[in-house]
Short mmCIF file of C-alpha atoms and ligand atoms in Angstrom, two decimals:
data_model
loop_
_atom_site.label_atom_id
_atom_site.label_comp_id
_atom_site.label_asym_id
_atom_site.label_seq_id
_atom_site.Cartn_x
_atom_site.Cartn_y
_atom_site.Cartn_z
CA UNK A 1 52.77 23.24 -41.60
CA UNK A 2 51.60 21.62 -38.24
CA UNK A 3 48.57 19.45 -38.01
CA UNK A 4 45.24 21.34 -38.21
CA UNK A 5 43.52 22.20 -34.83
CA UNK A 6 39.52 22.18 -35.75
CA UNK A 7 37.82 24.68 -35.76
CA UNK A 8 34.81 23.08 -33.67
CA UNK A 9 34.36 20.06 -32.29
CA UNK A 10 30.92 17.94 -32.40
CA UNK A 11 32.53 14.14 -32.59
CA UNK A 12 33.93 14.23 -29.04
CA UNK A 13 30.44 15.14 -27.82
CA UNK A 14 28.81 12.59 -29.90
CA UNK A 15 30.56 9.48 -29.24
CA UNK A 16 29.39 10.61 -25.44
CA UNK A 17 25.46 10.38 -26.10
CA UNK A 18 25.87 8.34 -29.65
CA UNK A 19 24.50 4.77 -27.51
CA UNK A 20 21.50 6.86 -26.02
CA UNK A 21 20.75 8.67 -29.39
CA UNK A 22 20.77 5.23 -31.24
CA UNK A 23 18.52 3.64 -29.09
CA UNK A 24 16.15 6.64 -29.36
CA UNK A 25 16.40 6.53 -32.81
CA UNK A 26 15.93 2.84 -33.23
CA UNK A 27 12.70 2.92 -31.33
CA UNK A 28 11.35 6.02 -33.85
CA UNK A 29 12.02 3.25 -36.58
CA UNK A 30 9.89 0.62 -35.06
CA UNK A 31 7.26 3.07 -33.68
CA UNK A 32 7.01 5.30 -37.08
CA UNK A 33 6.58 7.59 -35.33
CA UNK A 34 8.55 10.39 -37.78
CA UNK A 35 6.32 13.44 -37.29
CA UNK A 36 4.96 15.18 -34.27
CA UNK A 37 6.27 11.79 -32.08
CA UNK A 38 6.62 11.58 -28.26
CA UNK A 39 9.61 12.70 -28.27
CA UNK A 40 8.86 15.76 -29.42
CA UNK A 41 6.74 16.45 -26.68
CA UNK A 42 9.27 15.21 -24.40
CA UNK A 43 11.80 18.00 -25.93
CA UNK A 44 9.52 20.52 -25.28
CA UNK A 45 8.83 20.34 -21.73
CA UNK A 46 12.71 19.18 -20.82
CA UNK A 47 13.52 22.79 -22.72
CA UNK A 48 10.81 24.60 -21.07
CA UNK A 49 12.02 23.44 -17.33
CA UNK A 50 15.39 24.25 -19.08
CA UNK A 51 14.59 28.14 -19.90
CA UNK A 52 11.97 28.50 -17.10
CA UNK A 53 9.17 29.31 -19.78
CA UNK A 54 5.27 27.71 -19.87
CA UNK A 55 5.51 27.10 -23.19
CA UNK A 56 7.94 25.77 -25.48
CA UNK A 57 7.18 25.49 -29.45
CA UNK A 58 10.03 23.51 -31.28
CA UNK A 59 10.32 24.03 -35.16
CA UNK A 60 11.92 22.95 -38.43
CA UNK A 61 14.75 26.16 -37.61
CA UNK A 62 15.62 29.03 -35.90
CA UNK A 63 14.68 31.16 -38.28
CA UNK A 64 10.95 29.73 -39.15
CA UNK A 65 11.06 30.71 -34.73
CA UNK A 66 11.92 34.13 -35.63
CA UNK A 67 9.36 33.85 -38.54
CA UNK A 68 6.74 32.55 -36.85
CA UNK A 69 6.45 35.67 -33.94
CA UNK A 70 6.30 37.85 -36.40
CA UNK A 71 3.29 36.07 -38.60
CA UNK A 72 1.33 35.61 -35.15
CA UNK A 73 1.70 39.59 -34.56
CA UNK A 74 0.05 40.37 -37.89
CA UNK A 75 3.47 42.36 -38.52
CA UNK A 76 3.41 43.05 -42.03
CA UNK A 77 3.69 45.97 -44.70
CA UNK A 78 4.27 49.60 -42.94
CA UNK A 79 5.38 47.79 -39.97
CA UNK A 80 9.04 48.21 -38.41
CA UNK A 81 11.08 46.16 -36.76
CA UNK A 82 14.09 47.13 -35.41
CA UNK A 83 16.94 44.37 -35.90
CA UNK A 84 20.96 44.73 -35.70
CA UNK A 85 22.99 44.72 -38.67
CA UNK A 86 26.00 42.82 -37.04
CA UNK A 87 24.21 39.13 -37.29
CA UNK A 88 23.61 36.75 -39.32
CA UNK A 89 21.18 37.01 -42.02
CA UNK A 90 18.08 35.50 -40.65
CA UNK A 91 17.45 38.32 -37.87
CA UNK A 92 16.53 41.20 -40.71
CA UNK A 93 15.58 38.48 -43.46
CA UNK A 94 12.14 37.68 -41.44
CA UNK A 95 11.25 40.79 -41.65
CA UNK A 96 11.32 41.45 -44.73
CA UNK A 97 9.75 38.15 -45.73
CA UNK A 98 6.64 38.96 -43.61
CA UNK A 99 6.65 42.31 -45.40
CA UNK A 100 7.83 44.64 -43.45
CA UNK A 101 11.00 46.85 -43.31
CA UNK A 102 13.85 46.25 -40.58
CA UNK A 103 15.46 49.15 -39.71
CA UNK A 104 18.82 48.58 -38.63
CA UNK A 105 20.56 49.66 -35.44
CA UNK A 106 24.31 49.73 -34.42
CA UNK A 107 25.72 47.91 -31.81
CA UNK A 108 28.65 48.23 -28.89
CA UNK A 109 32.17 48.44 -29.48
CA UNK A 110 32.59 45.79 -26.59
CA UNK A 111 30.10 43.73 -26.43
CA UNK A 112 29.23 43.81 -29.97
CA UNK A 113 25.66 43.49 -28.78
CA UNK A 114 22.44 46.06 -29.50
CA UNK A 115 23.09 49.66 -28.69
CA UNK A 116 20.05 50.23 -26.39
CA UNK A 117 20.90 54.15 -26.55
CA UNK A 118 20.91 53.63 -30.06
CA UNK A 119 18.20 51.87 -30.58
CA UNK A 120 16.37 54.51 -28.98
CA UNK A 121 17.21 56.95 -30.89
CA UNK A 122 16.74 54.78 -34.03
CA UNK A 123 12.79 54.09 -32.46
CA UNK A 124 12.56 58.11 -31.78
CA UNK A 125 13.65 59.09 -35.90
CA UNK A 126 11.08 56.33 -37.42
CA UNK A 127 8.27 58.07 -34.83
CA UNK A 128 8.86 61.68 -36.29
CA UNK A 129 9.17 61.15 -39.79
CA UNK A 130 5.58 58.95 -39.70
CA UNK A 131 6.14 56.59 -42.68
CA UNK A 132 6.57 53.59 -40.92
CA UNK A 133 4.80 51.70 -37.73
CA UNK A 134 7.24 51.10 -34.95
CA UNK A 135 5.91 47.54 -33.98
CA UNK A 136 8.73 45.39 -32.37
CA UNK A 137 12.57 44.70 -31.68
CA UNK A 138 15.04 41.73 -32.25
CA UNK A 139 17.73 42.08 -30.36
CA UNK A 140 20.50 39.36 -30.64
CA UNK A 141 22.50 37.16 -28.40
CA UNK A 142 25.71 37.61 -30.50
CA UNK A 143 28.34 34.36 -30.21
CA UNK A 144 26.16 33.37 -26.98
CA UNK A 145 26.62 37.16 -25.00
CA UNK A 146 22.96 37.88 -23.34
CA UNK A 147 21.96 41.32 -24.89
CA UNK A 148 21.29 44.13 -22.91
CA UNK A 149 17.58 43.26 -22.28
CA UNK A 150 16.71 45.16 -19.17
CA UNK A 151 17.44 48.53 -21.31
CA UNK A 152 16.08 47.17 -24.51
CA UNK A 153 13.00 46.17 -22.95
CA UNK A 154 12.75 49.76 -21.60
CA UNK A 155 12.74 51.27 -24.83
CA UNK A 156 10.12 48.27 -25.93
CA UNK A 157 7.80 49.30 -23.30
CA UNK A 158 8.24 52.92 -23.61
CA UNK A 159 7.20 52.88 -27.19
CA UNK A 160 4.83 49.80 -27.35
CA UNK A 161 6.67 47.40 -28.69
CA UNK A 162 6.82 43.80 -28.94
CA UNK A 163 10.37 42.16 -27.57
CA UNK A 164 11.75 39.22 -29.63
CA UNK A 165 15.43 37.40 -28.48
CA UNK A 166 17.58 35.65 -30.81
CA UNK A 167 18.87 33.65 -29.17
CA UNK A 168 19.83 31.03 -31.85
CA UNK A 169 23.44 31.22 -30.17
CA UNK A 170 22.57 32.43 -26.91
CA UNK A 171 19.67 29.72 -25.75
CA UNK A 172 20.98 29.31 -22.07
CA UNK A 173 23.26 32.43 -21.63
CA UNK A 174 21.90 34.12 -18.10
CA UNK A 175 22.06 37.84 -16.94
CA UNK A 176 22.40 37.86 -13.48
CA UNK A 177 21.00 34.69 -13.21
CA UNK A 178 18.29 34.68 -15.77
CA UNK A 179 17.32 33.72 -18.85
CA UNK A 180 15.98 36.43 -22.06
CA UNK A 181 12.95 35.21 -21.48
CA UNK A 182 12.83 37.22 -18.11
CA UNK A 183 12.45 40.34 -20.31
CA UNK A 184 11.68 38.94 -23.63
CA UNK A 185 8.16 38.23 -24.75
CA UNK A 186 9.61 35.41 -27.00
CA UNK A 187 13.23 33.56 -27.05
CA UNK A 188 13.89 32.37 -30.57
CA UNK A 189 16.68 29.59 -30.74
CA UNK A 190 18.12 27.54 -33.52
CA UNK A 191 19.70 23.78 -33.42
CA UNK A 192 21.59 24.05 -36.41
CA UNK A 193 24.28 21.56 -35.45
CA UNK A 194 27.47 23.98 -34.95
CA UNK A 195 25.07 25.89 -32.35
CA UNK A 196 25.66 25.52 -29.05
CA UNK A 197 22.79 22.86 -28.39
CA UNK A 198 22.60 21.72 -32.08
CA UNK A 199 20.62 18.65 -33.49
CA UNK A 200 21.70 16.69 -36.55
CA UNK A 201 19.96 18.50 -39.25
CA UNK A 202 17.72 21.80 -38.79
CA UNK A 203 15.67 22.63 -36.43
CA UNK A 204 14.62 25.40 -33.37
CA UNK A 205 12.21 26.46 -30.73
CA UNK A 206 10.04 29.38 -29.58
CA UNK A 207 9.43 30.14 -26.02
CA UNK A 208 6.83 32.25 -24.53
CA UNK A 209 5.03 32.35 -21.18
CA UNK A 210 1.94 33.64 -23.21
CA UNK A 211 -0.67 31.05 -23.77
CA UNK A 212 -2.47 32.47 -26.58
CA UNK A 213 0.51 33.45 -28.51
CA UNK A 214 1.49 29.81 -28.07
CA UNK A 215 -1.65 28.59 -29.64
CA UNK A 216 -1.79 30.77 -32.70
CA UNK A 217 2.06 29.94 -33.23
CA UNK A 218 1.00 26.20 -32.67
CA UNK A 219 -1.13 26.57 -35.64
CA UNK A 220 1.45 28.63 -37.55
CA UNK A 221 3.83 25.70 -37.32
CA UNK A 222 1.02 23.36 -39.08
CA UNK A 223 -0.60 25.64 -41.88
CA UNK A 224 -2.51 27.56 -39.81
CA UNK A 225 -4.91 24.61 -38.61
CA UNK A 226 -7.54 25.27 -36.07
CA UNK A 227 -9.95 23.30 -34.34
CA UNK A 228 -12.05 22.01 -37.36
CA UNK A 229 -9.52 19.62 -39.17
CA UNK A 230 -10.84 20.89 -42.71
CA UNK A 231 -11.10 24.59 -41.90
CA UNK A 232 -7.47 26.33 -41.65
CA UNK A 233 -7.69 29.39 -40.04
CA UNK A 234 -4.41 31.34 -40.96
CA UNK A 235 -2.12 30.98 -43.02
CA UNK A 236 1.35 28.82 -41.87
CA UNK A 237 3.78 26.89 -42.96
CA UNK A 238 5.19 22.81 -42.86
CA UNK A 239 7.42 24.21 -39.85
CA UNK A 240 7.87 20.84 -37.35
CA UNK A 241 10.96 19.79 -35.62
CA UNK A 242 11.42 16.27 -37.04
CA UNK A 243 11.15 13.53 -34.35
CA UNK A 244 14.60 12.50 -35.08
CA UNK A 245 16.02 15.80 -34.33
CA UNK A 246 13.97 15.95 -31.04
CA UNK A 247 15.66 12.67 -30.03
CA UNK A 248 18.84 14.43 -30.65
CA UNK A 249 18.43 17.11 -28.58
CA UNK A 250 16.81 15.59 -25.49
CA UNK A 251 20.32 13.76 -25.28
CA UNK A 252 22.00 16.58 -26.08
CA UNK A 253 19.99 18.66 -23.46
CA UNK A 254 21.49 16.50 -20.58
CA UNK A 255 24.80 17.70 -21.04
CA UNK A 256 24.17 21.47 -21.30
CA UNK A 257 24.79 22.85 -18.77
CA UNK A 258 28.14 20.76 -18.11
CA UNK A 259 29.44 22.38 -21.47
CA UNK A 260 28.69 26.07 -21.09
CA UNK A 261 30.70 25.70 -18.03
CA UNK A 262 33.64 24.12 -19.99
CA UNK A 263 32.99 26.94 -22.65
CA UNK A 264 33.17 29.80 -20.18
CA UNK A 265 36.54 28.09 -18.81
CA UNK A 266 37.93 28.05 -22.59
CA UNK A 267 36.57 31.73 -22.87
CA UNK A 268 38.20 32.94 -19.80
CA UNK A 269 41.29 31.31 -20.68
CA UNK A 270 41.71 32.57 -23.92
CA UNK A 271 40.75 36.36 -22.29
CA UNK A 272 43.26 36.27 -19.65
CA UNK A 273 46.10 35.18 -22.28
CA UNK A 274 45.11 37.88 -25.58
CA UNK A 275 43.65 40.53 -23.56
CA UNK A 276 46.49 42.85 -23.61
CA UNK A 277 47.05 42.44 -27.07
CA UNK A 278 44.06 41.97 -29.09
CA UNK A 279 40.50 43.20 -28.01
CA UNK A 280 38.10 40.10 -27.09
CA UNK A 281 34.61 40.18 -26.67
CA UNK A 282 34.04 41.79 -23.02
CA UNK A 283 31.04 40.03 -20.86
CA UNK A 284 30.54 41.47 -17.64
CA UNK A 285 30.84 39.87 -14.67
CA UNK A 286 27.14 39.23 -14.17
CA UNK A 287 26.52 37.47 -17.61
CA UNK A 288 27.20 33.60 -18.32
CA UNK A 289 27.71 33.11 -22.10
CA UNK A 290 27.63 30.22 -24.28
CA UNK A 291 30.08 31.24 -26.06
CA UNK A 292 29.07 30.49 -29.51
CA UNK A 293 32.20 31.98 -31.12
CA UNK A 294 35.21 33.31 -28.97
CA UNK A 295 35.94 36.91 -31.09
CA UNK A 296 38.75 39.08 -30.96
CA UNK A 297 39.42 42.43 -32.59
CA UNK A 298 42.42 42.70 -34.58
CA UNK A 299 42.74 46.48 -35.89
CA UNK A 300 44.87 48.59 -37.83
CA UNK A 301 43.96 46.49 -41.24
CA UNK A 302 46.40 43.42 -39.62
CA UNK A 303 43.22 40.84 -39.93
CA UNK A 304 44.22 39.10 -42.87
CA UNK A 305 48.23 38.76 -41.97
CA UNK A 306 46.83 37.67 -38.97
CA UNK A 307 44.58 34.99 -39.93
CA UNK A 308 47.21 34.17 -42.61
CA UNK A 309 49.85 33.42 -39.54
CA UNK A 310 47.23 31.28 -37.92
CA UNK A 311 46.46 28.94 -40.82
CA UNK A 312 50.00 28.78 -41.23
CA UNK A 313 50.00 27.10 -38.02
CA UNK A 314 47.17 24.96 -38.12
CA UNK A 315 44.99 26.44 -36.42
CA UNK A 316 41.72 27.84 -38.30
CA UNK A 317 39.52 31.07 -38.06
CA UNK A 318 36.56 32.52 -39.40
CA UNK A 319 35.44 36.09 -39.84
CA UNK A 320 31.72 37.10 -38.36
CA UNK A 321 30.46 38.55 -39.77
CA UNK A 322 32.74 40.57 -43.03
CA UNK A 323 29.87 42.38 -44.02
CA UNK A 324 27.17 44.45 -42.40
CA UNK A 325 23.79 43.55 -43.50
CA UNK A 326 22.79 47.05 -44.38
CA UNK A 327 25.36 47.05 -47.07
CA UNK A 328 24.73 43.69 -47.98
CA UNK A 329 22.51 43.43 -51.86
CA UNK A 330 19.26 42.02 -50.29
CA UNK A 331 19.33 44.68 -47.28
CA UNK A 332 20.63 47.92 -48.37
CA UNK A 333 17.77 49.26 -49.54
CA UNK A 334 15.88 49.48 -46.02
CA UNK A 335 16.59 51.91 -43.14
CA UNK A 336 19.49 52.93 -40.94
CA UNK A 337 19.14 54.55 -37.66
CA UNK A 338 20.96 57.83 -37.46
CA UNK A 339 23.86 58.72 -39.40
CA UNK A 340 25.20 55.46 -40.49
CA UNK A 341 26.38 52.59 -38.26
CA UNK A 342 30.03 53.14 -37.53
CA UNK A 343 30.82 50.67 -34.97
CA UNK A 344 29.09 47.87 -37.11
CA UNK A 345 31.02 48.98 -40.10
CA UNK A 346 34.39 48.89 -37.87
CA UNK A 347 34.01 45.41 -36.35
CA UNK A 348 33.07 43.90 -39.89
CA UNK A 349 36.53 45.02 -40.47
CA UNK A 350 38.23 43.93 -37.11
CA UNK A 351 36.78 40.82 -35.84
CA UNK A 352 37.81 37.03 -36.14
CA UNK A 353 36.95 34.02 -34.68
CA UNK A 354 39.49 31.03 -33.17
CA UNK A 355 38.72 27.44 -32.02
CA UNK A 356 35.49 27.40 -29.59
CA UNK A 357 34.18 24.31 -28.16
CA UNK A 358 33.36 22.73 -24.79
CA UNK A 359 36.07 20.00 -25.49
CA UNK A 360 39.01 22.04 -26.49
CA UNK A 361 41.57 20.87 -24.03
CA UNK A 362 44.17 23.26 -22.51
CA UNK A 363 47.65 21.72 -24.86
CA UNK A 364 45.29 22.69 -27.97
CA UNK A 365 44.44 25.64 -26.67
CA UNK A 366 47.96 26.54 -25.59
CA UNK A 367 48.53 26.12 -29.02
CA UNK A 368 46.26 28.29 -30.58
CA UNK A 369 47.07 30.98 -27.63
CA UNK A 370 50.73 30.71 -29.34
CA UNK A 371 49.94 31.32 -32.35
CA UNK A 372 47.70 34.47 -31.43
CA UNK A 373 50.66 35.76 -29.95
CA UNK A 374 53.34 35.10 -32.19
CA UNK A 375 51.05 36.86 -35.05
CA UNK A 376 50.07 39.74 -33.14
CA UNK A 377 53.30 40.26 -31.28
C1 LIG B 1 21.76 35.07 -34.87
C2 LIG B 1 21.08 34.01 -35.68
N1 LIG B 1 19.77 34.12 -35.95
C3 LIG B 1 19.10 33.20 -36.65
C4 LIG B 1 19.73 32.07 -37.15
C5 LIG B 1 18.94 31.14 -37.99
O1 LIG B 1 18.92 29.83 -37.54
P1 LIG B 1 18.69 28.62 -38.58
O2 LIG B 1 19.96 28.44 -39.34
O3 LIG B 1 18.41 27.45 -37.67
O4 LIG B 1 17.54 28.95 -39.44
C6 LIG B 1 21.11 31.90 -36.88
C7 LIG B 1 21.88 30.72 -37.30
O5 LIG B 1 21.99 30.17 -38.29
C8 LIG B 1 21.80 32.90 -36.15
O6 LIG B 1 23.10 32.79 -35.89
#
């Protein structure tokens, strides 16, 4: 067996800012400064010129910044919110802990992104039969693909809805230039460290351009406090970005944009080398990913002998997501838009994941390339 390829990459980026981050960190020792400290402050404007939003919230994880939206809304028991079922668990599980139901919508064979014609439909069925409130959409950023917001913000605005982006691995993937929160009342991200700008620990960020949505979830992210110091005004939770993690990312913030472009040069690379044989994640030409995960579609039930071939080689891949959150034990008892969600069931069973990083240099990736090839040849 060959030597292992990894599967991502964080040291090479590391021992790059690992000087700058020390220093930052050393000064937190001396100043204390452990909760709520400047640079925390400093994060949030650097990522508020960064998504070209007034205001930028940071907290303890992406999804206390889908949480939080959601708790400012008053969204709560008879309320829907419509969520994909291809994701990771946090999209749907907010809902459900504020107390209302997700209702789950398919997504595209290609971009494996929301189905806005879906989704439409999905919005139009919860209307006629009456029992729930149609109040607001997630729509997700899936491996670091921009949804389709311009037509998912068309069905928000035809029905009334509030617009939410995950963008947990998406923060900084543009649509013809621009940023979800161009469409999007509120651009939820995540720094969980394998994200593609990740901290050292947990941690996230809500953006908005609306002021007073800002201030209530201001007060959300300290237990609801207002301006009297003994009277809290809502309930909220203990949901700060450390000042550690802040210090992190403002380092990590300066080299960006530098590695989405060395992610979209992996991506395209990979693309122009499996595209005849497997099915990768299409992006159109006007979208710039961050490429989260690079995905493929392996059909016909030849996953597993595939991914078997590849580990056999050393190189390592991951399935997201093997099960649809509809069918999944915490999930399956809420709603499902139309008659099931067939292209969500069929990726669960297609998709993989191989090596994606901004450091994976071209002999590694040759590699891996070979390996695709050889197993699906
Ligand atoms: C799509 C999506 N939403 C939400 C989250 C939740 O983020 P966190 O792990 O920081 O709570 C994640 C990642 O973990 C994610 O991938």
């Amino acid at each position: 067996m060959s030597q292992t390829i990894a599967f991502i990459d964080l040291a090479t980026q590391r021992d790059r800012i690992r000087d700058r981050v020390e220093a930052r960190f050393s000064r937190i020792m001396d100043q204390g400064s452990f909760i709520m400290g400047p640079d925390v402050a400093e994060l949030e404007t650097k990522l508020s010129n960064f998504g070209g939003m007034a205001h930028t919230i940071s907290c303890a994880s992406g999804t206390d910044a889908l949480l939080m939206p959601l708790m400012a809304w008053g969204i709560g028991p008879g309320d829907a919110v419509f969520v994909p079922s291809f994701t990771f668990a946090a999209t749907a599980e907010v809902v459900g802990l504020v107390g209302a139901s997700p209702v789950f919508v398919d997504v595209l064979p290609d971009t494996f992104n929301m189905d806005p014609a879906h989704l439409r439909r999905t919005v139009e069925e919860v209307v006629a039969k009456g029992q729930l409130k149609p109040r607001a959409i997630i729509a997700v950023d899936l491996f670091g693909q921009i949804a389709d917001y311009p037509a998912i913000r068309a069905v928000a605005d035809d029905h009334g809805l509030r617009l939410i982006s995950d963008a947990a691995q998406g923060f900084g993937s543009t649509l013809d230039g621009r940023m979800a929160g161009a469409w999007a009342d509120v651009v939820a991200t995540s720094f969980y460290p394998a994200k593609p700008l990740g901290c050292y620990g947990d941690g996230g960020a809500i953006q908005t351009d609306d002021a007073a949505l800002a201030d209530v979830l201001r007060s959300i992210r300290v237990h609801g406090g207002g301006s009297d110091k003994y009277d809290n005004v809502r309930l909220g939770l203990t949901g700060r970005l450390d000042t550690f993690q802040a210090a992190v990312l403002i380092e990590k913030l300066t080299l960006f944009s530098e590695e989405i472009e060395a992610r979209m040069r992996v991506a395209a690379r990979y693309t122009a080398a499996l595209s005849g044989i497997a099915a990768p994640q299409a992006i159109a030409d006007d979208i710039v990913s961050t490429w989260a995960q690079y995905t493929i579609r392996v059909p016909d039930g030849r996953r597993d002998a595939f991914m078997s071939s590849l580990k056999e080689a050393g190189v390592p891949t991951v399935i997201y997501y093997g099960k649809p959150l509809h069918r999944q034990t915490a999930y399956r008892h809420w709603p499902v838009g139309g008659n099931g969600l067939p292209v969500t069931d069929r990726l669960c069973d297609e998709v993989v994941s191989l090596p994606m990083h901004a450091y994976l240099d071209e002999t590694t990736q040759d590699r891996i390339v070979a390996a695709a090839q050889a197993a699906l040849g």
